Amino acid sequence: MTRFKSLDIFRGFTLAAMILVNNPGNYHHVFPQLEHSIWHGCTFTDLIFPFFLFAVGNSMAFSLKNIEQLAPRLYWNKIIKRTIILFLLGIFLNIFPFVTWNSLHQLEWIPFAKYRYFGVLQRIAICYFSTAIILYYFRDKGAVVISILLLLAYWLVCYYSNPSDPYSLDGWFGTALDIRIFGASHLYHGEGTAFDPEDLWSVFPAISQTIFGYVTGKYIIQKLTGKRELMYLFILGLFFILIGYLWSFAFPINKKIWTSSYCVFTTGIALCFLGILIYLIEFQHIKGIFYTIFDDFGKNTLFIYCLSGLIPTVCSFILIGDTQQNLWSFSYHALFGNWQFQSLASALFALLFVTLNWLIAYYLRKKNIYIKI
């Protein structure tokens, strides 16, 4: 089976972009494209998580190859082990280091009642597990049909659960269910209220996105032999973009409730971007510094993602001097505090942090250390 390096570069680029947008030096000064849309719409940042799920699907085309030949026990052992590890890692990242600073600048334990259940890795775990089940029982063609049905069913549920205001923060059906089932304190509060963008209900179109990634990976592995097949892939991407855009007039593009139009639209962009990478890397054999950087990120993706979340958290608990300023903000102000253009300074600080993570990924690659689950 041919290994397309472009798939690894796609995954590495997505990880680097995720680290960039997650770690600005100053959250009050961020370029608009490096922030999520306030509600409806799609920025560069809104592309990253769906790209990640699309890449997960690509990887499954390799890791779950020859499904029919796997013994059921081996298949499910592999799936369940990875799912549990991903989900528990996500919860760990949510609550680490289990303490927080109170108003008196004293550390206190985070009570269990405030533990957040959902997050990025938890959504990846659910999508991975669900996609594996669908593929096992329905194979590739059945999975495509199911992915389309999931997108349509999610649209209908969103609309008919609250026809007067189905797509607003207050009107979306999932929040009320989350609060009733899990409790408001266990949800994300980044919107100023209890609302979790990685909850159980908006995961259904995300599962479709993972399936699309898997089917794309299988197509690339089995059928992409020349520029004609690559052109088909690119045209399909443009078709998805068009369908997602047209659908958005009835079902707005929205990352935070992961609308079906958002899933289709971002899948189309992922297909086109991956098509460009395949052309440059597999057909034109173009390599350079960015190829090396993204390749390094793509080799230890999960480990570097977790590390990129742990480092800022640890830095936020290290206080500097009598000002009670933490190491993260102190480092930013020491490097860029006097800059006139704070949005640029904030982005450059994030880019420095991406570079730090790349140096770690580079070291692991040079030492032939690959941390996988």
Short mmCIF file of C-alpha atoms in Angstrom, two decimals:
data_model
loop_
_atom_site.label_atom_id
_atom_site.label_comp_id
_atom_site.label_asym_id
_atom_site.label_seq_id
_atom_site.Cartn_x
_atom_site.Cartn_y
_atom_site.Cartn_z
CA MET A 1 0.00 0.00 0.00
CA THR A 2 1.48 3.34 -1.06
CA ARG A 3 1.90 5.89 1.72
CA PHE A 4 1.01 9.36 0.51
CA LYS A 5 3.19 11.88 2.34
CA SER A 6 0.67 14.59 1.54
CA LEU A 7 -1.73 13.04 4.06
CA ASP A 8 0.93 13.34 6.77
CA ILE A 9 1.68 16.93 5.74
CA PHE A 10 -2.04 17.74 5.85
CA ARG A 11 -2.25 16.39 9.40
CA GLY A 12 0.94 18.18 10.46
CA PHE A 13 -0.27 21.50 9.00
CA THR A 14 -3.56 21.14 10.86
CA LEU A 15 -1.80 20.52 14.18
CA ALA A 16 0.53 23.50 13.69
CA ALA A 17 -2.45 25.72 12.84
CA MET A 18 -4.34 24.49 15.90
CA ILE A 19 -1.42 25.35 18.18
CA LEU A 20 -1.15 28.78 16.53
CA VAL A 21 -4.77 29.79 17.07
CA ASN A 22 -5.06 28.25 20.55
CA ASN A 23 -2.15 30.19 22.03
CA PRO A 24 -2.16 33.92 21.26
CA GLY A 25 0.04 36.08 23.42
CA ASN A 26 -2.89 38.35 24.26
CA TYR A 27 -6.49 37.18 23.89
CA HIS A 28 -7.66 40.80 23.74
CA HIS A 29 -5.62 41.45 20.60
CA VAL A 30 -6.10 38.73 17.98
CA PHE A 31 -6.45 38.99 14.20
CA PRO A 32 -10.07 38.17 13.23
CA GLN A 33 -9.03 35.17 11.10
CA LEU A 34 -7.20 33.71 14.12
CA GLU A 35 -10.40 33.71 16.15
CA HIS A 36 -13.55 31.64 15.81
CA SER A 37 -16.59 33.30 14.31
CA ILE A 38 -18.70 34.93 16.97
CA TRP A 39 -21.60 32.69 15.86
CA HIS A 40 -22.53 32.15 12.19
CA GLY A 41 -19.71 32.30 9.63
CA CYS A 42 -16.36 30.67 8.98
CA THR A 43 -12.87 32.00 9.65
CA PHE A 44 -9.51 30.30 9.12
CA THR A 45 -9.69 29.14 12.74
CA ASP A 46 -13.07 27.52 12.11
CA LEU A 47 -11.46 25.28 9.49
CA ILE A 48 -8.94 23.66 11.82
CA PHE A 49 -11.07 21.27 13.89
CA PRO A 50 -12.97 19.88 10.87
CA PHE A 51 -9.61 19.47 9.12
CA PHE A 52 -8.48 17.48 12.17
CA LEU A 53 -11.49 15.16 11.96
CA PHE A 54 -11.02 14.81 8.21
CA ALA A 55 -7.38 13.84 8.89
CA VAL A 56 -8.53 11.30 11.50
CA GLY A 57 -10.68 9.71 8.82
CA ASN A 58 -7.70 9.70 6.42
CA SER A 59 -5.60 7.90 9.02
CA MET A 60 -8.32 5.32 9.60
CA ALA A 61 -8.05 4.36 5.92
CA PHE A 62 -4.60 3.03 6.84
CA SER A 63 -5.09 1.83 10.41
CA LEU A 64 -8.29 -0.07 9.65
CA LYS A 65 -7.22 -1.48 6.28
CA ASN A 66 -8.53 -4.90 5.33
CA ILE A 67 -11.42 -4.68 7.81
CA GLU A 68 -12.94 -7.86 6.43
CA GLN A 69 -9.76 -9.82 7.28
CA LEU A 70 -9.49 -8.69 10.92
CA ALA A 71 -10.77 -11.01 13.62
CA PRO A 72 -13.63 -9.25 15.46
CA ARG A 73 -11.82 -9.45 18.81
CA LEU A 74 -8.68 -7.79 17.42
CA TYR A 75 -10.71 -5.15 15.62
CA TRP A 76 -12.72 -4.13 18.67
CA ASN A 77 -9.71 -4.31 21.02
CA LYS A 78 -7.94 -1.79 18.80
CA ILE A 79 -10.97 0.50 18.48
CA ILE A 80 -12.01 0.46 22.14
CA LYS A 81 -8.46 0.95 23.44
CA ARG A 82 -7.86 4.01 21.27
CA THR A 83 -11.27 5.47 22.04
CA ILE A 84 -10.84 5.18 25.81
CA ILE A 85 -7.32 6.63 25.75
CA LEU A 86 -8.39 9.60 23.62
CA PHE A 87 -11.43 10.35 25.78
CA LEU A 88 -9.52 10.11 29.07
CA LEU A 89 -6.69 12.24 27.71
CA GLY A 90 -9.26 14.89 26.79
CA ILE A 91 -10.71 14.93 30.30
CA PHE A 92 -7.19 15.05 31.77
CA LEU A 93 -6.33 18.11 29.67
CA ASN A 94 -9.57 19.77 30.80
CA ILE A 95 -8.86 19.44 34.52
CA PHE A 96 -5.05 19.41 34.74
CA PRO A 97 -3.43 20.33 37.14
CA PHE A 98 -6.56 19.80 39.28
CA VAL A 99 -6.06 23.11 41.12
CA THR A 100 -6.72 26.77 40.39
CA TRP A 101 -5.81 30.15 41.83
CA ASN A 102 -8.55 31.78 43.91
CA SER A 103 -9.11 35.52 44.44
CA LEU A 104 -6.59 35.51 47.30
CA HIS A 105 -3.89 34.08 45.01
CA GLN A 106 -4.07 30.76 46.81
CA LEU A 107 -4.27 27.36 45.16
CA GLU A 108 -7.41 25.36 45.73
CA TRP A 109 -8.67 22.07 44.35
CA ILE A 110 -11.09 22.17 41.43
CA PRO A 111 -14.26 20.44 42.68
CA PHE A 112 -15.58 17.54 40.65
CA ALA A 113 -18.77 19.51 40.05
CA LYS A 114 -16.80 21.82 37.75
CA TYR A 115 -15.07 19.15 35.68
CA ARG A 116 -15.84 19.59 31.99
CA TYR A 117 -16.72 16.28 30.33
CA PHE A 118 -16.34 17.28 26.68
CA GLY A 119 -13.55 18.74 24.55
CA VAL A 120 -11.52 18.32 21.38
CA LEU A 121 -10.05 14.88 22.10
CA GLN A 122 -13.37 13.63 23.45
CA ARG A 123 -15.07 14.59 20.19
CA ILE A 124 -12.31 12.91 18.19
CA ALA A 125 -12.75 9.78 20.33
CA ILE A 126 -16.52 9.68 19.74
CA CYS A 127 -16.12 10.29 15.99
CA TYR A 128 -13.39 7.66 15.72
CA PHE A 129 -15.44 5.05 17.57
CA SER A 130 -18.66 5.82 15.71
CA THR A 131 -16.95 5.78 12.32
CA ALA A 132 -15.29 2.45 13.12
CA ILE A 133 -18.67 0.91 14.06
CA ILE A 134 -20.34 2.22 10.90
CA LEU A 135 -17.51 0.99 8.68
CA TYR A 136 -17.46 -2.43 10.31
CA TYR A 137 -21.16 -3.11 9.82
CA PHE A 138 -21.96 -1.13 6.68
CA ARG A 139 -18.64 -0.89 4.78
CA ASP A 140 -17.68 2.08 2.64
CA LYS A 141 -20.83 2.59 0.53
CA GLY A 142 -23.11 2.16 3.50
CA ALA A 143 -21.01 4.59 5.50
CA VAL A 144 -21.43 7.28 2.83
CA VAL A 145 -25.21 6.81 2.86
CA ILE A 146 -25.28 6.99 6.66
CA SER A 147 -23.14 10.14 6.68
CA ILE A 148 -25.62 11.87 4.36
CA LEU A 149 -28.56 10.70 6.49
CA LEU A 150 -26.85 12.03 9.63
CA LEU A 151 -26.43 15.46 8.04
CA LEU A 152 -30.07 15.61 6.96
CA ALA A 153 -31.39 14.21 10.24
CA TYR A 154 -29.38 16.73 12.28
CA TRP A 155 -30.80 19.58 10.18
CA LEU A 156 -34.36 18.37 10.73
CA VAL A 157 -33.88 17.89 14.47
CA CYS A 158 -32.33 21.35 14.84
CA TYR A 159 -35.18 23.01 12.97
CA TYR A 160 -38.21 21.14 14.28
CA SER A 161 -37.05 21.22 17.90
CA ASN A 162 -37.53 25.01 17.85
CA PRO A 163 -38.87 26.32 14.49
CA SER A 164 -39.04 29.93 15.69
CA ASP A 165 -35.33 30.21 16.60
CA PRO A 166 -33.45 26.95 15.89
CA TYR A 167 -29.89 28.16 15.25
CA SER A 168 -29.17 30.75 17.94
CA LEU A 169 -27.18 30.26 21.13
CA ASP A 170 -30.35 30.25 23.21
CA GLY A 171 -32.57 28.51 20.67
CA TRP A 172 -30.38 25.53 19.72
CA PHE A 173 -31.91 22.34 21.13
CA GLY A 174 -28.69 20.73 22.41
CA THR A 175 -27.97 23.12 25.27
CA ALA A 176 -31.16 22.37 27.18
CA LEU A 177 -30.49 18.63 26.87
CA ASP A 178 -26.87 19.04 27.98
CA ILE A 179 -27.88 21.00 31.08
CA ARG A 180 -30.58 18.46 31.95
CA ILE A 181 -28.34 15.41 31.46
CA PHE A 182 -24.89 16.61 32.52
CA GLY A 183 -25.51 19.76 34.54
CA ALA A 184 -24.53 23.32 33.65
CA SER A 185 -21.32 23.24 35.72
CA HIS A 186 -19.89 20.41 33.60
CA LEU A 187 -20.26 22.38 30.35
CA TYR A 188 -18.04 24.93 28.65
CA HIS A 189 -18.74 28.55 29.62
CA GLY A 190 -16.70 30.40 27.00
CA GLU A 191 -19.83 31.99 25.55
CA GLY A 192 -20.73 33.53 28.90
CA THR A 193 -23.32 30.84 29.58
CA ALA A 194 -23.48 27.06 29.85
CA PHE A 195 -22.97 25.87 26.28
CA ASP A 196 -20.62 23.17 25.02
CA PRO A 197 -19.48 23.27 21.36
CA GLU A 198 -18.15 19.69 21.63
CA ASP A 199 -21.22 18.10 23.18
CA LEU A 200 -23.00 14.86 22.21
CA TRP A 201 -25.64 16.32 19.90
CA SER A 202 -23.54 18.30 17.44
CA VAL A 203 -21.23 15.30 17.09
CA PHE A 204 -23.45 13.68 14.43
CA PRO A 205 -22.36 15.88 11.49
CA ALA A 206 -18.81 15.63 12.85
CA ILE A 207 -19.07 11.84 12.46
CA SER A 208 -20.04 12.42 8.82
CA GLN A 209 -16.92 14.57 8.41
CA THR A 210 -14.75 11.74 9.72
CA ILE A 211 -16.42 9.29 7.33
CA PHE A 212 -15.76 11.67 4.42
CA GLY A 213 -12.12 11.75 5.47
CA TYR A 214 -11.97 7.95 5.55
CA VAL A 215 -13.58 7.55 2.12
CA THR A 216 -11.19 10.18 0.72
CA GLY A 217 -8.24 8.29 2.17
CA LYS A 218 -9.43 5.04 0.62
CA TYR A 219 -9.88 6.76 -2.75
CA ILE A 220 -6.37 8.21 -2.61
CA ILE A 221 -4.84 4.87 -1.64
CA GLN A 222 -6.70 2.68 -4.10
CA LYS A 223 -7.56 4.83 -7.13
CA LEU A 224 -5.44 7.98 -7.27
CA THR A 225 -2.80 7.07 -9.83
CA GLY A 226 -2.61 10.21 -11.99
CA LYS A 227 -3.69 13.77 -12.51
CA ARG A 228 -7.12 12.79 -13.82
CA GLU A 229 -8.07 11.12 -10.52
CA LEU A 230 -6.62 14.11 -8.67
CA MET A 231 -8.79 16.45 -10.74
CA TYR A 232 -11.87 14.42 -9.77
CA LEU A 233 -10.93 14.89 -6.11
CA PHE A 234 -10.52 18.64 -6.55
CA ILE A 235 -13.81 18.97 -8.44
CA LEU A 236 -15.56 17.04 -5.67
CA GLY A 237 -14.12 19.53 -3.19
CA LEU A 238 -15.49 22.46 -5.19
CA PHE A 239 -18.88 20.70 -5.36
CA PHE A 240 -18.91 20.28 -1.57
CA ILE A 241 -18.03 23.96 -1.08
CA LEU A 242 -20.88 24.99 -3.38
CA ILE A 243 -23.42 22.68 -1.70
CA GLY A 244 -22.35 23.85 1.77
CA TYR A 245 -22.61 27.48 0.75
CA LEU A 246 -26.06 27.08 -0.83
CA TRP A 247 -27.26 25.04 2.15
CA SER A 248 -26.13 27.83 4.48
CA PHE A 249 -29.02 30.03 3.32
CA ALA A 250 -31.37 27.59 5.07
CA PHE A 251 -28.99 26.09 7.66
CA PRO A 252 -26.28 28.65 8.50
CA ILE A 253 -22.60 27.73 8.54
CA ASN A 254 -21.80 27.54 12.24
CA LYS A 255 -18.86 25.82 13.90
CA LYS A 256 -20.16 26.05 17.45
CA ILE A 257 -23.23 23.92 16.77
CA TRP A 258 -21.42 22.13 13.90
CA THR A 259 -24.19 22.60 11.37
CA SER A 260 -24.48 20.25 8.42
CA SER A 261 -23.73 23.08 5.98
CA TYR A 262 -20.56 23.81 7.98
CA CYS A 263 -19.56 20.14 7.75
CA VAL A 264 -20.05 20.02 3.97
CA PHE A 265 -18.44 23.43 3.36
CA THR A 266 -15.29 22.70 5.40
CA THR A 267 -15.01 19.18 3.97
CA GLY A 268 -14.94 20.74 0.51
CA ILE A 269 -12.12 23.09 1.54
CA ALA A 270 -10.24 20.16 3.06
CA LEU A 271 -10.61 18.18 -0.19
CA CYS A 272 -9.30 21.08 -2.29
CA PHE A 273 -6.42 21.79 0.08
CA LEU A 274 -5.46 18.13 0.21
CA GLY A 275 -5.66 17.99 -3.60
CA ILE A 276 -3.20 20.89 -3.84
CA LEU A 277 -0.83 19.16 -1.41
CA ILE A 278 -1.00 15.92 -3.40
CA TYR A 279 -0.20 17.77 -6.60
CA LEU A 280 2.77 19.61 -5.09
CA ILE A 281 4.20 16.73 -3.07
CA GLU A 282 3.30 13.53 -4.91
CA PHE A 283 3.38 14.79 -8.52
CA GLN A 284 5.76 17.77 -8.48
CA HIS A 285 7.92 16.38 -5.64
CA ILE A 286 8.26 19.84 -4.10
CA LYS A 287 9.88 19.86 -0.67
CA GLY A 288 11.29 22.55 1.56
CA ILE A 289 11.37 23.88 5.09
CA PHE A 290 7.59 23.87 5.48
CA TYR A 291 7.43 20.29 4.24
CA THR A 292 9.93 19.29 6.94
CA ILE A 293 8.14 21.24 9.67
CA PHE A 294 4.69 19.85 8.92
CA ASP A 295 6.09 16.35 8.44
CA ASP A 296 7.63 16.51 11.93
CA PHE A 297 4.32 17.67 13.40
CA GLY A 298 2.53 14.86 11.57
CA LYS A 299 4.71 12.15 13.09
CA ASN A 300 3.81 12.66 16.76
CA THR A 301 0.50 14.45 16.38
CA LEU A 302 -1.28 13.35 19.55
CA PHE A 303 1.74 13.79 21.81
CA ILE A 304 2.55 17.28 20.51
CA TYR A 305 -1.12 18.31 20.73
CA CYS A 306 -1.26 17.27 24.39
CA LEU A 307 2.07 18.93 25.14
CA SER A 308 0.94 22.17 23.49
CA GLY A 309 -1.98 22.22 25.91
CA LEU A 310 0.02 21.32 29.01
CA ILE A 311 2.84 23.86 28.60
CA PRO A 312 0.63 27.01 28.75
CA THR A 313 -1.34 25.50 31.65
CA VAL A 314 1.83 24.87 33.66
CA CYS A 315 3.16 28.34 32.80
CA SER A 316 -0.08 29.93 34.03
CA PHE A 317 0.54 28.46 37.50
CA ILE A 318 4.09 29.78 37.82
CA LEU A 319 3.87 33.25 39.34
CA ILE A 320 6.63 35.80 38.76
CA GLY A 321 7.64 38.30 41.45
CA ASP A 322 5.24 40.30 43.63
CA THR A 323 2.95 41.22 40.75
CA GLN A 324 1.33 37.76 40.74
CA GLN A 325 1.82 37.73 36.97
CA ASN A 326 2.14 34.22 35.60
CA LEU A 327 5.00 33.00 33.45
CA TRP A 328 2.92 32.91 30.24
CA SER A 329 1.79 36.54 30.38
CA PHE A 330 5.16 37.64 31.78
CA SER A 331 6.95 36.08 28.78
CA TYR A 332 4.60 37.83 26.35
CA HIS A 333 5.00 41.24 27.95
CA ALA A 334 8.76 40.82 28.24
CA LEU A 335 9.04 40.09 24.51
CA PHE A 336 6.24 42.17 22.98
CA GLY A 337 4.75 44.36 25.70
CA ASN A 338 6.01 47.61 24.14
CA TRP A 339 4.92 46.84 20.58
CA GLN A 340 2.50 49.28 19.05
CA PHE A 341 0.68 46.67 16.95
CA GLN A 342 -0.55 44.30 19.64
CA SER A 343 -2.46 41.98 17.28
CA LEU A 344 0.75 41.35 15.36
CA ALA A 345 2.68 40.89 18.60
CA SER A 346 0.09 38.41 19.85
CA ALA A 347 0.34 36.40 16.61
CA LEU A 348 4.15 36.42 16.67
CA PHE A 349 4.16 35.13 20.24
CA ALA A 350 1.85 32.29 19.17
CA LEU A 351 4.19 31.59 16.24
CA LEU A 352 7.12 31.36 18.65
CA PHE A 353 5.17 28.81 20.65
CA VAL A 354 4.50 26.83 17.46
CA THR A 355 8.25 26.90 16.83
CA LEU A 356 8.94 25.57 20.34
CA ASN A 357 6.59 22.66 19.75
CA TRP A 358 8.16 22.02 16.36
CA LEU A 359 11.63 21.82 17.95
CA ILE A 360 10.29 19.13 20.26
CA ALA A 361 8.72 17.29 17.32
CA TYR A 362 11.98 17.64 15.37
CA TYR A 363 13.98 16.16 18.26
CA LEU A 364 11.60 13.20 18.54
CA ARG A 365 11.86 12.54 14.81
CA LYS A 366 15.67 12.72 14.84
CA LYS A 367 15.71 10.23 17.71
CA ASN A 368 13.20 7.99 15.91
CA ILE A 369 10.75 8.34 18.80
CA TYR A 370 7.12 7.92 17.72
CA ILE A 371 4.49 8.04 20.44
CA LYS A 372 1.29 6.35 19.31
CA ILE A 373 -1.76 4.71 20.85
#
